């Protein structure tokens, strides 16, 4: 299957996954109550059952400050944030998994060294002074390669390759047709675009 077609199929499957996550997040967002999540999702996020978290909140209640302002963090929310951190060892992973719906992949370029070409040698010299091709990869969260673009010489910048890629044209078309929930993440070598 062509990489571009595989990318389109992945994006369609991702849309369905986003729709399902959006329903769960709407429950969380609308009521600000993680206890409205399914038991399975709750346990995945916090590594404890709802009953165990209720028990823990009761036990810790005397040690926690009660909120005085309406904008204060509720003690149970503080406990859940702590549990999420203990479950993963990071603040970033839960944030990425739960609050960045729509990320369809990550993009970056890498230099692949080649032998010195006989024609137009100067185009193949990268920023390190070596002969290479700048190969652009797009992969999903599970490191499955969705797209490879190996048409450009080592002197080409990542943003130039992106501007001339079929994937960029496809995503611009999706945005023009109302898709505001598909995101491709890249480093500072890529422009921020709709």
PDB file of N, CA, C and O in Angstrom, residues 11-12 22 26 57 88 104 126 146 185 193:
ATOM      1  N   UNK A  11      -5.536   8.208   9.283  1.00  0.00           N
ATOM      2  CA  UNK A  11      -6.244   9.417   9.704  1.00  0.00           C
ATOM      3  C   UNK A  11      -7.731   9.143   9.900  1.00  0.00           C
ATOM      4  O   UNK A  11      -8.341   9.625  10.845  1.00  0.00           O
ATOM      5  N   UNK A  12      -8.330   8.336   9.034  1.00  0.00           N
ATOM      6  CA  UNK A  12      -9.751   7.999   9.170  1.00  0.00           C
ATOM      7  C   UNK A  12      -9.995   7.186  10.438  1.00  0.00           C
ATOM      8  O   UNK A  12     -10.960   7.428  11.163  1.00  0.00           O
ATOM      9  N   UNK A  22     -13.606  12.026  22.640  1.00  0.00           N
ATOM     10  CA  UNK A  22     -14.306  13.286  22.858  1.00  0.00           C
ATOM     11  C   UNK A  22     -15.545  13.089  23.734  1.00  0.00           C
ATOM     12  O   UNK A  22     -15.866  13.924  24.562  1.00  0.00           O
ATOM     13  N   UNK A  26     -15.927  14.922  27.175  1.00  0.00           N
ATOM     14  CA  UNK A  26     -17.054  15.804  27.392  1.00  0.00           C
ATOM     15  C   UNK A  26     -17.646  15.560  28.771  1.00  0.00           C
ATOM     16  O   UNK A  26     -18.018  16.483  29.478  1.00  0.00           O
ATOM     17  N   UNK A  57      -9.536   9.569  49.766  1.00  0.00           N
ATOM     18  CA  UNK A  57      -9.945  10.966  49.969  1.00  0.00           C
ATOM     19  C   UNK A  57     -10.483  11.177  51.381  1.00  0.00           C
ATOM     20  O   UNK A  57     -10.184  12.192  52.024  1.00  0.00           O
ATOM     21  N   UNK A  88       2.298   7.265  36.317  1.00  0.00           N
ATOM     22  CA  UNK A  88       3.107   7.359  35.100  1.00  0.00           C
ATOM     23  C   UNK A  88       4.518   7.871  35.343  1.00  0.00           C
ATOM     24  O   UNK A  88       5.391   7.687  34.497  1.00  0.00           O
ATOM     25  N   UNK A 104      -2.397  13.240  15.024  1.00  0.00           N
ATOM     26  CA  UNK A 104      -2.355  12.099  14.108  1.00  0.00           C
ATOM     27  C   UNK A 104      -0.939  11.595  13.892  1.00  0.00           C
ATOM     28  O   UNK A 104      -0.749  10.520  13.342  1.00  0.00           O
ATOM     29  N   UNK A 126      25.096  18.718   3.679  1.00  0.00           N
ATOM     30  CA  UNK A 126      24.216  19.157   4.772  1.00  0.00           C
ATOM     31  C   UNK A 126      24.923  20.160   5.678  1.00  0.00           C
ATOM     32  O   UNK A 126      26.073  20.528   5.426  1.00  0.00           O
ATOM     33  N   UNK A 146       4.084   6.320   8.912  1.00  0.00           N
ATOM     34  CA  UNK A 146       2.931   6.606   8.066  1.00  0.00           C
ATOM     35  C   UNK A 146       3.336   7.163   6.717  1.00  0.00           C
ATOM     36  O   UNK A 146       2.616   6.992   5.738  1.00  0.00           O
ATOM     37  N   UNK A 185       2.461  17.042  14.782  1.00  0.00           N
ATOM     38  CA  UNK A 185       3.435  17.731  15.622  1.00  0.00           C
ATOM     39  C   UNK A 185       4.826  17.659  15.020  1.00  0.00           C
ATOM     40  O   UNK A 185       5.258  16.601  14.564  1.00  0.00           O
ATOM     41  N   UNK A 193       0.970  26.066  11.361  1.00  0.00           N
ATOM     42  CA  UNK A 193      -0.012  26.302  10.303  1.00  0.00           C
ATOM     43  C   UNK A 193      -1.352  25.734  10.706  1.00  0.00           C
ATOM     44  O   UNK A 193      -1.399  24.780  11.490  1.00  0.00           O
TER      45      UNK A 193
END
